[in-house]
PDB file of C-alpha atoms in Angstrom:
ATOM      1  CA  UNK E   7       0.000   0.000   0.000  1.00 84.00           C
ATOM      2  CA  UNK E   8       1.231   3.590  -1.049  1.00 87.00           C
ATOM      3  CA  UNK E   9       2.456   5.612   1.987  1.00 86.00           C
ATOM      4  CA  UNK E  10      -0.286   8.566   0.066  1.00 87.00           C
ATOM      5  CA  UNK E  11      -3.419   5.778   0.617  1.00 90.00           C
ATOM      6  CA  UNK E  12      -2.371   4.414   4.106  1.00 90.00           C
ATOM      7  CA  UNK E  13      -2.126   7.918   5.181  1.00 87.00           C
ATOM      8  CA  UNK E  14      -5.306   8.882   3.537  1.00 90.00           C
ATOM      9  CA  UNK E  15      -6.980   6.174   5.224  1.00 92.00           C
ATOM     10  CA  UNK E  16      -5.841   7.117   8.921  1.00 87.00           C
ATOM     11  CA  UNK E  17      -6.502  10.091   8.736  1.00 88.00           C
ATOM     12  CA  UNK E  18     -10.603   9.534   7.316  1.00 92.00           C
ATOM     13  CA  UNK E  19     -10.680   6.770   9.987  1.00 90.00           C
ATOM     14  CA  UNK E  20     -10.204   8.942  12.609  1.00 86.00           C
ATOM     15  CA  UNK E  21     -12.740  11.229  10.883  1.00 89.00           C
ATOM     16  CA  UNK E  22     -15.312   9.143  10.561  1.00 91.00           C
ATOM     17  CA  UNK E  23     -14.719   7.488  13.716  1.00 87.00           C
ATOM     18  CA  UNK E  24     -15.394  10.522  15.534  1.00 87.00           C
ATOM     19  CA  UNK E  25     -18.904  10.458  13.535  1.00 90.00           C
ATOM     20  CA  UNK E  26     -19.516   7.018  14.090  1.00 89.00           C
ATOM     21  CA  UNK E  27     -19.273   7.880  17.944  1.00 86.00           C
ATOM     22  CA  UNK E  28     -21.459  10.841  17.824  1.00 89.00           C
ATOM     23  CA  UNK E  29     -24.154   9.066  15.970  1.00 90.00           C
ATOM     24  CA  UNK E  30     -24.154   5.785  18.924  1.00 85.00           C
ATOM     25  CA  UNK E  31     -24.505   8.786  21.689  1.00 84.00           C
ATOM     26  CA  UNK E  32     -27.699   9.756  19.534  1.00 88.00           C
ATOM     27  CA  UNK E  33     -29.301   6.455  19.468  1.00 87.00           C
ATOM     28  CA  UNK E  34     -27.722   5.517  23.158  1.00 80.00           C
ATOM     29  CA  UNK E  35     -29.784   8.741  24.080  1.00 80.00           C
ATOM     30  CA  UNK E  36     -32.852   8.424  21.912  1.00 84.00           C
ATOM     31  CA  UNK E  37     -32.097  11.792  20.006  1.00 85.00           C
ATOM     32  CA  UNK E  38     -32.525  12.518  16.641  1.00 86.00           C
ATOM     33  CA  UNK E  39     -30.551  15.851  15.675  1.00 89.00           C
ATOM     34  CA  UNK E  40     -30.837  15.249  12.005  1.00 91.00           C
ATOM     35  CA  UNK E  41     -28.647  18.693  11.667  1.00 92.00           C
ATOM     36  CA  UNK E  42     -26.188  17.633  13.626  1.00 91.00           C
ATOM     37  CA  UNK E  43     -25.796  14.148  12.341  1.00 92.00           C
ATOM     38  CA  UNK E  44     -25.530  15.524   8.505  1.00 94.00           C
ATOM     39  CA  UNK E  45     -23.334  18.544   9.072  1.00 93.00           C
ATOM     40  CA  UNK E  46     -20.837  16.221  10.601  1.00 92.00           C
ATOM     41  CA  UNK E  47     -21.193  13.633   7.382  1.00 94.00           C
ATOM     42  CA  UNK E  48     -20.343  16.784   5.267  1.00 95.00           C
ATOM     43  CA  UNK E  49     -17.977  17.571   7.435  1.00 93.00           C
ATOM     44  CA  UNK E  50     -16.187  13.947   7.027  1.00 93.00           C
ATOM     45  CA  UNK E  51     -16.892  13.458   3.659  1.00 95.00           C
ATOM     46  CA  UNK E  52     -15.336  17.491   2.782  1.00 94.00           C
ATOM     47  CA  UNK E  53     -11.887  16.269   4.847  1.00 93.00           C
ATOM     48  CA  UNK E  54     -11.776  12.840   2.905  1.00 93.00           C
ATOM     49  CA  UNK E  55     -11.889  14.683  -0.661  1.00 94.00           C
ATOM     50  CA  UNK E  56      -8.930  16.948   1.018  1.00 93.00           C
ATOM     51  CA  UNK E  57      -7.041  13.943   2.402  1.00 92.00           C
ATOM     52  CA  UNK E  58      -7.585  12.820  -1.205  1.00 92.00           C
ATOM     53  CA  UNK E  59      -6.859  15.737  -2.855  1.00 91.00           C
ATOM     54  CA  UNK E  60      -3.563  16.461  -1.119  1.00 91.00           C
ATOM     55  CA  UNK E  61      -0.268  14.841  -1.742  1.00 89.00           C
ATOM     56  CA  UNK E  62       2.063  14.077   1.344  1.00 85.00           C
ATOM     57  CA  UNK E  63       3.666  17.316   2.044  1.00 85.00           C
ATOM     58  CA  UNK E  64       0.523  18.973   1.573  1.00 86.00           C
ATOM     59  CA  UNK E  65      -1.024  16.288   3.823  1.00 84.00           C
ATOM     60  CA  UNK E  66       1.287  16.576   6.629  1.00 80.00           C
ATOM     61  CA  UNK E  67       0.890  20.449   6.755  1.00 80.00           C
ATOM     62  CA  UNK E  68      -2.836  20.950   6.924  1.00 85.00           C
ATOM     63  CA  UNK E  69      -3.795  16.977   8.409  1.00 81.00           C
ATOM     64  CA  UNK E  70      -3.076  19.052  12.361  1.00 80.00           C
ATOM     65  CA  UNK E  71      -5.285  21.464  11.228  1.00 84.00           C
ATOM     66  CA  UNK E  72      -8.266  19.951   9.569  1.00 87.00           C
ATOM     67  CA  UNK E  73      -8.321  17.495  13.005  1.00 84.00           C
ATOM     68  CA  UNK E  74      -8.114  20.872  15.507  1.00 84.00           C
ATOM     69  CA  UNK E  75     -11.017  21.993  13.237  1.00 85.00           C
ATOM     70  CA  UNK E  76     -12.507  18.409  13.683  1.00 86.00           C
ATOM     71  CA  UNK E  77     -12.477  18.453  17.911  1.00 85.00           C
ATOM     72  CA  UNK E  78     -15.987  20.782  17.638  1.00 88.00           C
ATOM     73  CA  UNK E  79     -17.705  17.378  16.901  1.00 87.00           C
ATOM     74  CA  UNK E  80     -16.024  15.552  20.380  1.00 86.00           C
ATOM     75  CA  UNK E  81     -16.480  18.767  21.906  1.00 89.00           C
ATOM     76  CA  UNK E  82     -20.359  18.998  21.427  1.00 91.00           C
ATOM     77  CA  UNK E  83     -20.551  15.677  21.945  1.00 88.00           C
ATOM     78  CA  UNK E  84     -18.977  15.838  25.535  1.00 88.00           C
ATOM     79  CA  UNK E  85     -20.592  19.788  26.110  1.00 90.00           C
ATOM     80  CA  UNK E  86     -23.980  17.534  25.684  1.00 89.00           C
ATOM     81  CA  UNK E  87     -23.214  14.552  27.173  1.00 86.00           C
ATOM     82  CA  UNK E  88     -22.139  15.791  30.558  1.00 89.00           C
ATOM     83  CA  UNK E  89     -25.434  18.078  30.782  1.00 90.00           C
ATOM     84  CA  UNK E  90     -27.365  14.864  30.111  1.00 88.00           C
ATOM     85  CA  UNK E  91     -25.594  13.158  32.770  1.00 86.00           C
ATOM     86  CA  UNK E  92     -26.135  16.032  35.647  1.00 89.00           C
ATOM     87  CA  UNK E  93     -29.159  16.285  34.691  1.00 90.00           C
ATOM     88  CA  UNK E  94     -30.148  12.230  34.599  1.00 86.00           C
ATOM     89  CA  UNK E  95     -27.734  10.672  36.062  1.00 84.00           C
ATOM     90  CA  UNK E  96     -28.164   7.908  34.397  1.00 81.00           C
ATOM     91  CA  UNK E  97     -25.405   5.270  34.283  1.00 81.00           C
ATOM     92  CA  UNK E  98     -24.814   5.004  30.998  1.00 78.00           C
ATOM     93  CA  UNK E  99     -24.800   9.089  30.160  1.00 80.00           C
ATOM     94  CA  UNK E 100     -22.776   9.320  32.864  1.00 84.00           C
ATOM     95  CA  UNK E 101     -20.212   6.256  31.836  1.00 84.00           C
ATOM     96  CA  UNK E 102     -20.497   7.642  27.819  1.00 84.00           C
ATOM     97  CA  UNK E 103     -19.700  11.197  29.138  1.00 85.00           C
ATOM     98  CA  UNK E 104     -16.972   9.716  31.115  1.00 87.00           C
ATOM     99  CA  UNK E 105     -15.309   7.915  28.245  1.00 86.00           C
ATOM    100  CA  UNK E 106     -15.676  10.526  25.820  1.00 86.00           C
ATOM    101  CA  UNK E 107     -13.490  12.996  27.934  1.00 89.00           C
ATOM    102  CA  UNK E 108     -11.216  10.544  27.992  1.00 89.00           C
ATOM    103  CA  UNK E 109     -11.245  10.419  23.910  1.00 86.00           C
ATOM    104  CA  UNK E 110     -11.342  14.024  23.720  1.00 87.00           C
ATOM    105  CA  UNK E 111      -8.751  14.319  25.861  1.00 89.00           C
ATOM    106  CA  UNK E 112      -6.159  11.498  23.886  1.00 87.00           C
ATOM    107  CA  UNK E 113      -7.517  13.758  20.710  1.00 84.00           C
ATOM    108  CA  UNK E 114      -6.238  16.976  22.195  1.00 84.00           C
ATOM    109  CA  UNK E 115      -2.819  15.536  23.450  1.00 82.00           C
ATOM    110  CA  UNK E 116      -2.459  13.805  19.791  1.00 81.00           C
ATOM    111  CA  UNK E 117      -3.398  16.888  17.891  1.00 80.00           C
ATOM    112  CA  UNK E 118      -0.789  18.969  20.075  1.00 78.00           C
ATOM    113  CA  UNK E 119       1.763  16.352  19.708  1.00 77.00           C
ATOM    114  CA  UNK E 120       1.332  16.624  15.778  1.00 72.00           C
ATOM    115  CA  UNK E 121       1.439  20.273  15.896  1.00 69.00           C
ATOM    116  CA  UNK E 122       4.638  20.421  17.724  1.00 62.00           C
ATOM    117  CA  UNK E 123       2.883  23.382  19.588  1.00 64.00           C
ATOM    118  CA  UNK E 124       4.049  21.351  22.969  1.00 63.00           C
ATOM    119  CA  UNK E 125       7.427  20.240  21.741  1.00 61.00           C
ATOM    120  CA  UNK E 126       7.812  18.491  25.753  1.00 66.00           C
ATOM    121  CA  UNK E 127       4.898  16.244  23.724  1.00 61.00           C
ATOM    122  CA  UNK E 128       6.774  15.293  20.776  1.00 59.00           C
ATOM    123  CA  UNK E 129       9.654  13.772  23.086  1.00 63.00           C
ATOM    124  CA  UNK E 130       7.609  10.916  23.646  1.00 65.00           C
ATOM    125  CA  UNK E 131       6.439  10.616  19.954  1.00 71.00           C
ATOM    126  CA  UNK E 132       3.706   8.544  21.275  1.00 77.00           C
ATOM    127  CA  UNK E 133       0.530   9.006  19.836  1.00 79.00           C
ATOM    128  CA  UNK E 134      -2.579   8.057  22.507  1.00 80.00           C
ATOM    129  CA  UNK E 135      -5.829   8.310  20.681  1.00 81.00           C
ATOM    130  CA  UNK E 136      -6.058   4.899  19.147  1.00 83.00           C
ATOM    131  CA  UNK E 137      -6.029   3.307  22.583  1.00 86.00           C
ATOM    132  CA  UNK E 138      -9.047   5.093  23.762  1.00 85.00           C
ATOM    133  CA  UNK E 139     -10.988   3.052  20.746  1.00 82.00           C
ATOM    134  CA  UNK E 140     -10.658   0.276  23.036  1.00 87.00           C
ATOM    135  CA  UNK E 141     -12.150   1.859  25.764  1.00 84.00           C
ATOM    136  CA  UNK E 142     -15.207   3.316  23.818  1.00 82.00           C
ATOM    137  CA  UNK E 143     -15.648  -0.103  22.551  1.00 84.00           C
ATOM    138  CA  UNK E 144     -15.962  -1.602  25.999  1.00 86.00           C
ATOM    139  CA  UNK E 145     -18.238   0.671  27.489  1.00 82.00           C
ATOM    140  CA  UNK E 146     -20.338  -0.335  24.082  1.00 81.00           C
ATOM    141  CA  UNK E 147     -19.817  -3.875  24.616  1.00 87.00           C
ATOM    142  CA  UNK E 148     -21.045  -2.816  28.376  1.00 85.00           C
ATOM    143  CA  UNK E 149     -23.891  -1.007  27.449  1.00 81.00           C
ATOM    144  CA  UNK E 150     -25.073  -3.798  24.825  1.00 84.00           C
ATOM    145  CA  UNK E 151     -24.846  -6.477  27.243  1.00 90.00           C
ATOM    146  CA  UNK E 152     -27.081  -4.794  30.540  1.00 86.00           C
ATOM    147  CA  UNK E 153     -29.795  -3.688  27.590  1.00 85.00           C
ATOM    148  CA  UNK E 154     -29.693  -7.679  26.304  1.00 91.00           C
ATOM    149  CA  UNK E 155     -30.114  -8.718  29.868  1.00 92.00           C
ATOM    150  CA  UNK E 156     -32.649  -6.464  30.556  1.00 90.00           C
ATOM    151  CA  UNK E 157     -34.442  -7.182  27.209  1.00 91.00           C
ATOM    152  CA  UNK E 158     -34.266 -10.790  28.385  1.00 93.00           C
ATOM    153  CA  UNK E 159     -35.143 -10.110  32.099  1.00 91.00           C
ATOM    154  CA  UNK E 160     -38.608  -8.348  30.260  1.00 92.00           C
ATOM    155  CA  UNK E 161     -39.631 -11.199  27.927  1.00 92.00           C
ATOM    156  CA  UNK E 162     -39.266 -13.703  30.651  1.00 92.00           C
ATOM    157  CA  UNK E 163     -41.506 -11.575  32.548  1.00 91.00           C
ATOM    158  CA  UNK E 164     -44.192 -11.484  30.125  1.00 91.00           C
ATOM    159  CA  UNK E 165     -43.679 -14.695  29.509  1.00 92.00           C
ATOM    160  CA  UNK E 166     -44.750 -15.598  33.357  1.00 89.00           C
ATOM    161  CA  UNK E 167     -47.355 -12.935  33.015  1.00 92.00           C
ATOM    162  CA  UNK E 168     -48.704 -14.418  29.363  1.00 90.00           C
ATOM    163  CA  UNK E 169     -48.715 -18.571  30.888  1.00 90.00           C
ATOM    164  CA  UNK E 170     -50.820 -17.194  34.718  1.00 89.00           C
ATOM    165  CA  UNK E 171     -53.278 -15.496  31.915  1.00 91.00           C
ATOM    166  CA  UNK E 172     -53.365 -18.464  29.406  1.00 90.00           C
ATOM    167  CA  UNK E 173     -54.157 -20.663  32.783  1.00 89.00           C
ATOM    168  CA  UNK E 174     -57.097 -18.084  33.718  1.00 88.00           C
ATOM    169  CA  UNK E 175     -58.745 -18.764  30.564  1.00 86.00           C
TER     170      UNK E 175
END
């Protein structure tokens, strides 16, 4: 693989990951901010023509500055996420909220380290983001597997319920 398509490819990854994330917080939350969700596809899909459109030097220049631009998305996401969570503290806002700080967070330290604007940073040369992916994935994992127990917890319940009325009749 071309160093110009593996590059290309990171860098829309981490793009669209950051969509892909926003759009699970919307369904985790039962919201539907149509706006939201397409401005941040354009968004993606605007930075993959550039990635595209750019050869390496190019690239390597303006990749810091497209992904600053691209923290509004985390940023909402976490702004939103952590008034949902005072507000309900529910478990999972609060765990989602939690985990996204942590991935904005990585995001930040990796966009300063690529920057150079913290040069201390760039001694380690040690990116961080791609290990909060892991982390995301097993509060999802998490999250999928107490709304499957519940979900079975409720049809064995109305399966008691259903057999007691079946006997009435």
């Amino acid at each position: 693989m071309s160093a110009k398509i593996w590059w290309w490819l990171v860098h829309t990854m981490i793009d669209t990951f950051n969509l892909c994330v926003l759009c699970f917080a919307h369904r985790l939350l039962h919201v539907r901010r149509v706006w939201v969700e397409r401005a941040m596809v354009a968004a993606v899909i605007t930075t993959t023509s550039l990635y595209a459109l750019w050869d390496l030097p190019q690239l390597a220049k303006y990749n810091n500055i497209v992904h600053s631009v691209m923290l509004i998305w985390p940023c909402y996401l976490l702004t939103w996420l952590i008034r949902i969570a005072v507000r309900d503290r529910t478990t999972d806002a609060v765990v989602f909220s939690g985990c996204i700080a942590l991935l904005f967070a990585l995001g930040v330290h990796d966009v300063f380290l690529n920057s150079l604007a913290m040069p201390q940073l760039w001694a380690t040369r040690f990116f961080l983001l791609q290990f909060g992916a892991p982390a995301m994935l097993l509060v999802m994992v998490v999250h999928l597997a107490r709304r499957l127990n519940s979900a079975v917890g409720e049809t064995r319940s109305a399966n008691v319920r259903l057999e007691a009325r079946v006997d009435e009749v």
